[in-house]
CSV table of C-alpha atoms in Angstrom, one decimal:
chain,number,residue,atom,x,y,z
T,493,MET,CA,54.9,-54.1,-28.3
T,494,CYS,CA,54.4,-55.7,-25.1
T,495,SER,CA,53.0,-53.0,-23.1
T,496,VAL,CA,50.1,-52.4,-25.2
T,497,CYS,CA,48.8,-48.8,-25.3
T,498,GLY,CA,51.5,-47.4,-23.2
T,499,CYS,CA,49.5,-47.8,-20.4
T,500,GLY,CA,51.8,-50.5,-18.8
T,501,THR,CA,48.8,-52.1,-17.8
T,502,ALA,CA,47.4,-54.5,-20.3
T,503,THR,CA,47.0,-58.3,-18.9
T,504,ILE,CA,47.0,-61.7,-21.2
T,505,GLU,CA,47.5,-62.9,-17.5
T,506,THR,CA,51.7,-63.3,-19.0
T,507,THR,CA,55.8,-60.8,-17.8
T,508,ARG,CA,58.3,-58.8,-19.4
T,509,LYS,CA,61.6,-57.8,-17.9
T,510,ALA,CA,62.3,-54.2,-18.2
T,511,GLY,CA,65.1,-53.1,-20.4
T,512,THR,CA,65.1,-55.9,-22.9
T,513,PRO,CA,62.8,-55.1,-25.6
T,514,ASP,CA,64.4,-57.6,-27.9
T,515,HIS,CA,61.5,-59.7,-29.5
T,516,GLY,CA,62.9,-61.8,-31.8
T,517,HIS,CA,60.7,-64.8,-32.0
T,518,HIS,CA,62.8,-68.1,-31.7
T,519,HIS,CA,62.1,-71.4,-30.3
T,520,GLY,CA,62.9,-71.9,-26.7
T,521,HIS,CA,60.8,-69.6,-24.8
T,522,GLY,CA,61.2,-68.3,-21.5
T,523,HIS,CA,58.5,-66.5,-19.8
T,524,ASP,CA,58.0,-66.9,-16.0
T,525,HIS,CA,54.7,-68.9,-16.0
T,526,THR,CA,53.0,-68.4,-12.5
T,527,HIS,CA,51.1,-71.4,-13.5
T,528,ASP,CA,51.2,-74.9,-14.9
T,529,HIS,CA,49.6,-75.6,-18.2
T,530,ASP,CA,50.0,-77.5,-21.2
T,531,HIS,CA,51.5,-75.4,-23.8
T,532,ASP,CA,51.8,-76.3,-27.5
T,533,HIS,CA,54.0,-74.0,-28.2
T,534,ASP,CA,54.5,-74.5,-32.1
T,535,HIS,CA,56.1,-71.2,-32.5
T,536,ALA,CA,57.6,-70.2,-29.2
T,537,HIS,CA,57.6,-66.8,-28.0
T,538,SER,CA,61.1,-66.3,-26.8
T,539,HIS,CA,60.9,-62.8,-25.7
T,540,ASP,CA,60.5,-61.0,-22.4
T,541,HIS,CA,57.3,-59.8,-21.3
T,542,ASP,CA,55.2,-57.3,-19.4
T,543,HIS,CA,52.1,-59.5,-18.7
T,544,VAL,CA,51.9,-62.3,-16.3
T,545,HIS,CA,50.2,-65.7,-17.1
T,546,THR,CA,47.2,-65.8,-14.2
T,547,PRO,CA,45.4,-69.2,-13.3
T,548,HIS,CA,42.7,-69.1,-15.5
T,549,GLY,CA,44.7,-68.5,-18.6
T,550,ALA,CA,43.9,-65.0,-18.8
T,551,LEU,CA,46.9,-62.9,-19.9
T,552,ASP,CA,47.8,-59.6,-17.7
T,553,TYR,CA,50.1,-56.8,-19.3
T,554,GLY,CA,50.8,-54.9,-16.1
T,555,ALA,CA,54.6,-53.9,-15.8
T,556,GLY,CA,56.0,-50.6,-16.6
T,557,ALA,CA,57.6,-49.4,-19.5
T,558,ALA,CA,60.7,-50.6,-20.6
T,559,GLY,CA,63.9,-48.4,-20.5
T,560,ALA,CA,67.2,-49.0,-21.9
T,561,HIS,CA,69.5,-46.0,-21.6
T,562,ALA,CA,72.9,-46.1,-23.2
T,563,PRO,CA,75.2,-43.2,-22.5
T,564,GLY,CA,78.2,-42.1,-24.5
T,565,LEU,CA,78.2,-39.0,-26.9
T,566,THR,CA,79.2,-39.5,-30.7
T,567,GLN,CA,78.9,-37.1,-33.5
T,568,GLU,CA,75.2,-36.3,-34.9
T,569,ARG,CA,74.1,-38.1,-37.9
T,570,MET,CA,70.8,-38.3,-39.6
T,571,VAL,CA,69.7,-41.7,-40.3
T,572,SER,CA,67.0,-42.8,-42.8
T,573,ILE,CA,64.6,-45.3,-41.6
T,574,GLU,CA,61.4,-45.5,-43.5
T,575,ARG,CA,59.7,-47.9,-41.3
T,576,ASP,CA,55.9,-48.1,-40.6
T,577,ILE,CA,54.9,-47.4,-37.1
T,578,LEU,CA,52.8,-50.3,-37.1
T,579,SER,CA,55.2,-52.8,-38.9
T,580,LYS,CA,55.6,-54.7,-35.6
T,581,ASN,CA,52.0,-55.3,-35.1
T,582,ASP,CA,51.8,-56.4,-38.5
T,583,GLY,CA,54.9,-58.7,-38.3
T,584,TYR,CA,53.2,-60.6,-35.4
T,585,ALA,CA,49.9,-60.7,-37.4
T,586,ARG,CA,51.3,-62.5,-40.2
T,587,GLU,CA,52.9,-65.1,-37.8
T,588,ASN,CA,49.2,-65.6,-36.4
T,589,ARG,CA,47.6,-65.6,-40.0
T,590,ALA,CA,50.5,-68.2,-41.0
T,591,ARG,CA,49.6,-70.3,-37.7
T,592,LEU,CA,45.7,-70.2,-38.4
T,593,ALA,CA,46.1,-71.1,-42.0
T,594,ASP,CA,48.4,-74.0,-41.0
T,595,ARG,CA,45.8,-75.2,-38.6
T,596,HIS,CA,43.2,-74.5,-41.1
T,597,VAL,CA,41.2,-72.1,-38.4
T,598,LEU,CA,38.8,-69.5,-39.8
T,599,ALA,CA,39.3,-66.5,-37.2
T,600,LEU,CA,37.0,-63.6,-37.1
T,601,ASN,CA,37.8,-60.4,-35.2
T,602,PHE,CA,34.6,-59.0,-34.1
T,603,VAL,CA,34.5,-55.2,-33.4
T,604,SER,CA,31.8,-53.0,-32.2
T,605,SER,CA,31.1,-50.4,-29.5
T,606,PRO,CA,30.6,-51.5,-25.9
T,607,GLY,CA,27.0,-52.9,-25.5
T,608,SER,CA,26.2,-53.9,-29.0
T,609,GLY,CA,25.7,-57.6,-28.0
T,610,LYS,CA,28.8,-59.1,-29.3
T,611,THR,CA,29.1,-61.4,-26.3
T,612,THR,CA,25.5,-62.5,-26.5
T,613,LEU,CA,25.8,-63.1,-30.4
T,614,LEU,CA,28.9,-64.9,-30.1
T,615,VAL,CA,27.3,-67.3,-27.0
T,616,ARG,CA,24.1,-67.9,-29.4
T,617,ALA,CA,26.2,-68.7,-32.5
T,618,ILE,CA,28.6,-71.2,-30.3
T,619,GLU,CA,25.5,-72.9,-29.2
T,620,ASP,CA,24.0,-73.2,-32.6
T,621,LEU,CA,27.3,-74.1,-34.4
T,622,LYS,CA,29.2,-76.0,-31.9
T,623,ASP,CA,28.2,-79.3,-33.0
T,624,LYS,CA,29.5,-78.5,-37.0
T,625,PHE,CA,32.6,-76.8,-35.6
T,626,ASP,CA,35.3,-76.6,-32.9
T,627,ILE,CA,35.1,-73.2,-31.8
T,628,ALA,CA,37.8,-71.3,-29.6
T,629,VAL,CA,37.4,-67.6,-28.4
T,630,ILE,CA,39.7,-65.0,-27.5
T,631,GLU,CA,38.1,-62.1,-25.4
T,632,GLY,CA,39.2,-58.8,-24.9
T,633,ASP,CA,38.4,-56.3,-22.3
T,634,GLN,CA,40.0,-53.6,-20.4
T,635,GLN,CA,39.1,-55.4,-16.9
T,636,THR,CA,37.1,-58.8,-15.6
T,637,SER,CA,36.9,-62.1,-16.9
T,638,ASN,CA,33.1,-61.9,-17.3
T,639,ASP,CA,33.0,-62.5,-20.8
T,640,ALA,CA,35.4,-65.2,-21.0
T,641,ALA,CA,33.0,-67.0,-18.1
T,642,ARG,CA,30.1,-66.6,-20.3
T,643,ILE,CA,31.7,-68.5,-23.2
T,644,ARG,CA,33.2,-71.1,-21.6
T,645,ALA,CA,29.6,-71.7,-20.2
T,646,THR,CA,29.0,-72.9,-23.6
T,647,GLY,CA,31.8,-75.5,-23.3
T,648,ALA,CA,33.9,-73.7,-25.7
T,649,PRO,CA,37.5,-72.8,-24.7
T,650,ALA,CA,38.2,-69.2,-24.0
T,651,ILE,CA,41.0,-66.8,-23.1
T,652,GLN,CA,40.5,-63.6,-21.4
T,653,ILE,CA,42.8,-60.9,-22.3
T,654,ASN,CA,42.9,-57.8,-20.0
T,655,THR,CA,44.4,-54.7,-21.9
T,656,GLY,CA,44.4,-52.9,-18.6
T,657,LYS,CA,44.0,-49.2,-19.8
T,658,GLY,CA,44.6,-50.4,-23.5
T,659,CYS,CA,41.6,-49.7,-25.8
T,660,HIS,CA,42.2,-52.6,-28.5
T,661,LEU,CA,43.8,-55.9,-28.8
T,662,ASP,CA,46.9,-56.2,-30.7
T,663,ALA,CA,48.5,-58.9,-32.8
T,664,HIS,CA,51.3,-59.7,-30.2
T,665,MET,CA,48.7,-60.6,-27.3
T,666,VAL,CA,46.6,-62.7,-29.7
T,667,GLY,CA,49.7,-64.6,-30.5
T,668,HIS,CA,50.1,-65.4,-26.7
T,669,ALA,CA,46.5,-66.0,-26.2
T,670,LEU,CA,47.0,-68.7,-29.3
T,671,ASP,CA,49.8,-70.2,-27.3
T,672,ASP,CA,47.5,-70.8,-24.3
T,673,LEU,CA,44.4,-72.2,-26.6
T,674,PRO,CA,44.2,-75.7,-27.2
T,675,ARG,CA,45.5,-76.5,-30.6
T,676,GLN,CA,42.7,-76.5,-33.2
T,677,GLU,CA,42.7,-78.4,-36.4
T,678,GLY,CA,40.1,-76.6,-38.7
T,679,GLY,CA,37.3,-75.1,-37.0
T,680,LEU,CA,36.5,-71.5,-35.9
T,681,LEU,CA,38.5,-68.9,-33.7
T,682,PHE,CA,36.3,-65.8,-32.5
T,683,ILE,CA,38.0,-63.1,-31.4
T,684,GLU,CA,36.2,-60.3,-29.4
T,685,ASN,CA,37.9,-57.4,-29.2
T,686,VAL,CA,37.7,-54.4,-26.6
T,687,GLY,CA,34.4,-52.8,-27.1
T,688,ASN,CA,35.6,-49.5,-28.9
T,689,LEU,CA,34.6,-48.1,-32.5
T,690,VAL,CA,38.0,-46.7,-33.2
T,691,CYS,CA,41.5,-48.2,-32.1
T,692,PRO,CA,40.7,-51.7,-33.1
T,693,ALA,CA,40.2,-50.7,-36.8
T,694,ALA,CA,43.9,-50.0,-37.1
T,695,PHE,CA,45.4,-53.2,-35.5
T,696,ASP,CA,45.4,-56.4,-37.6
T,697,LEU,CA,45.3,-59.5,-35.6
T,698,GLY,CA,46.0,-62.0,-38.0
T,699,GLU,CA,42.2,-62.5,-38.4
T,700,ALA,CA,40.7,-63.8,-42.1
T,701,HIS,CA,37.9,-61.1,-41.5
T,702,LYS,CA,36.8,-58.2,-39.4
T,703,VAL,CA,32.9,-58.2,-38.4
T,704,VAL,CA,31.6,-55.2,-37.1
T,705,VAL,CA,28.7,-55.5,-35.0
T,706,LEU,CA,26.3,-52.5,-34.4
T,707,SER,CA,23.0,-52.5,-32.7
T,708,VAL,CA,19.9,-50.6,-33.8
T,709,THR,CA,19.8,-48.7,-30.4
T,710,GLU,CA,23.0,-46.8,-31.4
T,711,GLY,CA,21.8,-44.4,-34.0
T,712,GLU,CA,22.0,-45.0,-37.9
T,713,ASP,CA,24.7,-42.7,-38.4
T,714,LYS,CA,27.4,-44.8,-36.6
T,715,PRO,CA,29.2,-45.7,-39.8
T,716,ALA,CA,29.5,-42.0,-41.1
T,717,LYS,CA,30.7,-40.8,-37.4
T,718,TYR,CA,33.3,-43.9,-37.0
T,719,PRO,CA,34.1,-44.8,-40.6
T,720,ASP,CA,37.5,-46.3,-40.3
T,721,MET,CA,35.9,-49.4,-38.5
T,722,PHE,CA,33.2,-49.9,-40.8
T,723,ALA,CA,36.0,-49.4,-43.9
T,724,ALA,CA,38.2,-52.2,-42.0
T,725,ALA,CA,35.4,-54.7,-41.7
T,726,ASP,CA,34.2,-57.3,-44.5
T,727,LEU,CA,30.8,-58.1,-42.7
T,728,MET,CA,28.5,-55.8,-41.0
T,729,LEU,CA,25.9,-57.4,-38.3
T,730,LEU,CA,23.1,-55.0,-37.4
T,731,ASN,CA,22.2,-56.6,-34.0
T,732,LYS,CA,19.0,-56.3,-32.0
T,733,SER,CA,16.6,-56.2,-34.6
T,734,ASP,CA,14.1,-57.4,-32.3
T,735,LEU,CA,13.6,-53.9,-30.8
T,736,LEU,CA,13.0,-52.4,-34.1
T,737,PRO,CA,9.3,-52.1,-33.6
T,738,HIS,CA,10.3,-49.9,-30.3
T,739,LEU,CA,12.6,-47.5,-32.1
T,740,ASP,CA,12.7,-44.8,-34.7
T,741,PHE,CA,15.9,-46.4,-36.6
T,742,ASP,CA,16.2,-46.2,-40.2
T,743,VAL,CA,17.9,-49.4,-41.2
T,744,GLY,CA,18.0,-48.3,-44.6
T,745,ALA,CA,19.5,-45.1,-43.8
T,746,CYS,CA,22.4,-47.1,-41.8
T,747,LEU,CA,23.1,-49.5,-44.4
T,748,ALA,CA,23.5,-46.9,-46.9
T,749,ALA,CA,25.5,-44.8,-44.5
T,750,ALA,CA,27.7,-48.1,-43.9
T,751,LEU,CA,28.3,-48.8,-47.9
T,752,ARG,CA,29.3,-45.3,-48.5
T,753,VAL,CA,32.0,-45.8,-46.0
T,754,ASN,CA,32.7,-49.1,-47.6
T,755,PRO,CA,31.2,-50.2,-50.8
T,756,ARG,CA,32.2,-53.9,-50.4
T,757,LEU,CA,30.7,-54.4,-46.9
T,758,GLN,CA,28.3,-57.3,-46.6
T,759,THR,CA,25.8,-56.4,-44.2
T,760,LEU,CA,23.1,-58.4,-42.3
T,761,VAL,CA,20.4,-57.5,-40.4
T,762,VAL,CA,20.1,-60.0,-36.9
T,763,SER,CA,18.9,-60.5,-33.6
T,764,ALA,CA,20.9,-62.5,-31.2
T,765,ARG,CA,17.9,-62.7,-29.1
T,766,SER,CA,15.1,-63.7,-31.6
T,767,GLY,CA,17.4,-65.4,-34.3
T,768,GLU,CA,16.5,-63.6,-36.9
T,769,GLY,CA,19.2,-63.2,-39.6
T,770,LEU,CA,21.4,-65.9,-37.8
T,771,ALA,CA,20.8,-68.3,-40.6
T,772,ALA,CA,22.5,-66.1,-43.1
T,773,PHE,CA,25.3,-65.4,-40.9
T,774,TYR,CA,26.0,-69.0,-40.2
T,775,ALA,CA,26.1,-69.6,-43.8
T,776,TRP,CA,28.3,-66.7,-44.2
T,777,ILE,CA,30.8,-68.3,-42.1
T,778,GLU,CA,30.3,-71.8,-43.1
T,779,ALA,CA,31.4,-70.7,-46.6
T,780,ARG,CA,34.5,-69.2,-45.4
T,781,ALA,CA,35.1,-72.1,-43.1
T,782,ASN,CA,35.4,-74.4,-45.9
T,783,GLY,CA,37.5,-72.2,-47.6
T,784,ALA,CA,40.1,-72.4,-44.9
T,785,LYS,CA,39.9,-75.9,-44.7
T,786,ALA,CA,40.4,-76.5,-48.6
T,787,PRO,CA,44.4,-76.8,-49.1
Q,50,MET,CA,43.1,-42.9,-30.3
Q,51,HIS,CA,45.5,-45.3,-29.5
Q,52,GLU,CA,48.6,-42.7,-29.6
Q,53,MET,CA,50.0,-44.5,-26.6
Q,54,ALA,CA,50.4,-47.9,-28.5
Q,55,LEU,CA,52.0,-46.3,-31.5
Q,56,THR,CA,54.3,-44.1,-29.7
Q,57,GLU,CA,55.5,-47.3,-28.1
Q,58,SER,CA,56.0,-48.6,-31.5
Q,59,ILE,CA,58.0,-45.9,-32.6
Q,60,VAL,CA,60.4,-46.0,-29.5
Q,61,ASP,CA,60.7,-49.6,-30.1
Q,62,ILE,CA,61.7,-48.8,-33.8
Q,63,LEU,CA,64.2,-46.3,-32.5
Q,64,GLN,CA,65.6,-49.2,-30.0
Q,65,GLU,CA,66.0,-51.6,-32.6
Q,66,GLU,CA,67.7,-49.4,-35.0
Q,67,ALA,CA,70.1,-47.9,-32.2
Q,68,ARG,CA,71.1,-51.7,-31.8
Q,69,ARG,CA,71.5,-52.2,-35.3
Q,70,ARG,CA,73.5,-49.3,-36.2
Q,71,ALA,CA,75.3,-48.7,-32.8
Q,72,PHE,CA,74.1,-45.3,-31.8
Q,73,SER,CA,73.8,-44.5,-28.5
Q,74,ARG,CA,71.2,-41.3,-28.3
Q,75,VAL,CA,68.5,-40.0,-30.6
Q,76,THR,CA,68.1,-36.2,-31.1
Q,77,LEU,CA,65.4,-35.8,-33.4
Q,78,VAL,CA,62.9,-38.1,-34.8
Q,79,ARG,CA,61.1,-37.2,-38.2
Q,80,LEU,CA,57.3,-38.9,-38.8
Q,81,GLU,CA,55.2,-38.9,-41.5
Q,82,ILE,CA,51.8,-38.8,-40.8
Q,83,GLY,CA,48.9,-38.8,-43.3
Q,84,ALA,CA,46.2,-36.4,-43.0
Q,85,LEU,CA,43.6,-38.9,-43.3
Q,86,GLY,CA,45.0,-41.3,-40.9
Q,87,HIS,CA,44.1,-42.6,-37.5
Q,88,VAL,CA,46.2,-40.2,-35.7
Q,89,ASP,CA,46.1,-37.1,-34.1
Q,90,PRO,CA,49.5,-35.7,-34.4
Q,91,ARG,CA,49.3,-33.5,-31.0
Q,92,ALA,CA,48.1,-36.5,-29.0
Q,93,LEU,CA,51.4,-38.4,-30.6
Q,94,ALA,CA,53.6,-35.6,-29.6
Q,95,PHE,CA,52.4,-35.7,-26.1
Q,96,CYS,CA,52.5,-39.6,-25.7
Q,97,PHE,CA,56.2,-39.2,-27.1
Q,98,ASP,CA,57.4,-37.0,-24.4
Q,99,ALA,CA,56.0,-39.5,-21.7
Q,100,VAL,CA,57.1,-42.8,-23.7
Q,101,SER,CA,60.7,-41.7,-24.5
Q,102,ARG,CA,61.5,-40.8,-20.8
Q,103,GLY,CA,64.4,-42.9,-19.9
Q,104,THR,CA,65.2,-44.4,-23.3
Q,105,ILE,CA,67.7,-43.7,-25.6
Q,106,ALA,CA,65.2,-40.9,-27.4
Q,107,ASP,CA,64.8,-39.3,-24.1
Q,108,GLY,CA,64.5,-35.3,-25.0
Q,109,ALA,CA,64.4,-36.0,-28.5
Q,110,ALA,CA,62.5,-33.3,-30.7
Q,111,LEU,CA,59.7,-34.8,-32.7
Q,112,ASP,CA,59.0,-33.6,-36.4
Q,113,ILE,CA,55.7,-34.5,-37.5
Q,114,VAL,CA,55.2,-34.1,-41.3
Q,115,SER,CA,51.8,-34.3,-42.6
Q,116,VAL,CA,51.1,-36.1,-45.5
Q,117,PRO,CA,48.1,-34.3,-47.6
Q,118,GLY,CA,45.3,-36.8,-48.5
Q,119,GLN,CA,45.3,-37.9,-52.3
Q,120,GLY,CA,43.1,-40.3,-54.4
Q,121,TRP,CA,42.6,-41.6,-57.8
Q,122,CYS,CA,39.2,-40.9,-59.6
Q,123,PHE,CA,38.5,-43.7,-61.8
Q,124,ASP,CA,35.9,-41.4,-63.5
Q,125,CYS,CA,38.4,-38.8,-64.5
Q,126,GLU,CA,41.2,-41.2,-64.3
Q,127,LYS,CA,43.2,-38.5,-62.6
Q,128,ALA,CA,44.7,-37.7,-59.1
Q,129,THR,CA,42.4,-35.6,-56.8
Q,130,PRO,CA,43.2,-34.1,-53.4
Q,131,LEU,CA,41.0,-35.7,-50.9
Q,132,GLU,CA,39.8,-33.7,-47.9
Q,133,GLU,CA,38.5,-36.8,-46.0
Q,134,ARG,CA,39.0,-40.7,-46.4
Q,135,PHE,CA,35.9,-41.5,-48.2
Q,136,GLY,CA,35.5,-38.2,-49.9
Q,137,ALA,CA,34.5,-37.3,-53.6
Q,138,CYS,CA,36.5,-36.5,-56.4
Q,139,ALA,CA,37.5,-32.5,-56.6
Q,140,HIS,CA,37.3,-32.5,-59.9
Q,141,CYS,CA,33.9,-34.5,-61.2
Q,142,GLY,CA,32.2,-34.9,-57.8
Q,143,GLY,CA,32.0,-38.7,-58.2
Q,144,ARG,CA,32.6,-41.2,-55.5
Q,145,ARG,CA,34.6,-44.0,-57.1
Q,146,VAL,CA,38.2,-42.6,-55.6
Q,147,GLN,CA,40.8,-44.7,-54.1
Q,148,MET,CA,42.8,-43.2,-51.6
Q,149,THR,CA,46.5,-43.4,-52.6
Q,150,SER,CA,48.0,-41.5,-50.2
Q,151,GLY,CA,47.1,-39.7,-46.7
Q,152,ASP,CA,47.0,-42.6,-44.2
Q,153,GLU,CA,50.5,-42.9,-43.8
Q,154,MET,CA,52.4,-43.7,-40.3
Q,155,ARG,CA,55.9,-44.0,-40.7
Q,156,VAL,CA,59.2,-43.2,-38.9
Q,157,LYS,CA,61.1,-41.5,-41.8
Q,158,GLU,CA,64.2,-40.4,-40.3
Q,159,MET,CA,65.9,-39.7,-37.1
Q,160,GLU,CA,69.0,-37.7,-36.0
Q,161,VAL,CA,71.4,-39.7,-33.7
Q,162,GLU,CA,74.6,-39.3,-32.0
């Protein structure tokens, strides 16, 4: 699924030729790189693309829809397929998961509405954890490399994926971003999804856990309004707790709404600004990172 | 939500099947979409027209079969219809219900030439 969202404008700064939708992954990869960086492809993506690699390692999905029109008529017949619509994405997700497991990297997929403070939270977490872990980041946004620039300021490598009109990251984009990141042995991969409480829920990227970030300025009924995302997540961070004294936000009601949607959800109240609750978040990460390291 | 991306996946599947089974045109696509799933069937139909244009599925009819929501109640130990994804058991009102169907997103079959 190269031209994500059908909009024809997602960017990992990577280029697919129209009309050849064969996505078999095999060695020997042939996309047109408009730049020169070191690809440590231990699994090569040998397929045609809709995205252009641009100088900063961002991936750009900007080409139009593919179309292979084969004329010719034979008699009609019914063909039973029985294939899940998301099977392709899920296949790429499995590849990503296997690569990450092979390298003992713990991957977390951060999902939230726009403005919940994901990037600030990640910047803070990187600063606090970088002595302990090798950390890399994949940033997803419709446009701009602003977030990747903020991450790189911490010293951590970051790949920006611009989805164009797309409303979520998919596993295929993340696979390419993994190609372009420095190879990690152990450590953490933070994937910051496109700010959107709906679409990213359905797309497995190969992460170990989805972490949903909700901020206290958003209203406590968000889990009830957007249940799919809270159902898909394993951890909820209720962020911006430093603002609680100024708001009528009911933390208990919010957590109850989240747990109704997903009884297994773990929840932490945090503030990326004041640091409240972050120690517990880091402990949560550490416990799982050590798990990823174990053989 | 992301009906465009899903529709592209559908067309990808059709094109793969076309190569594998050697047909050149799809005249009807039948999907199973769960009533509790992420997908709005009307948006899917709209996107399908746009995305299939110029492909082997250009002009194909889209038949969307809705699969009703169903769950298993751990308290009653029987199946219950589900109106919403995290709904209560229709028999006892309990919430210990595991969804068993209703979030399908499948290409079921197609008519080809």
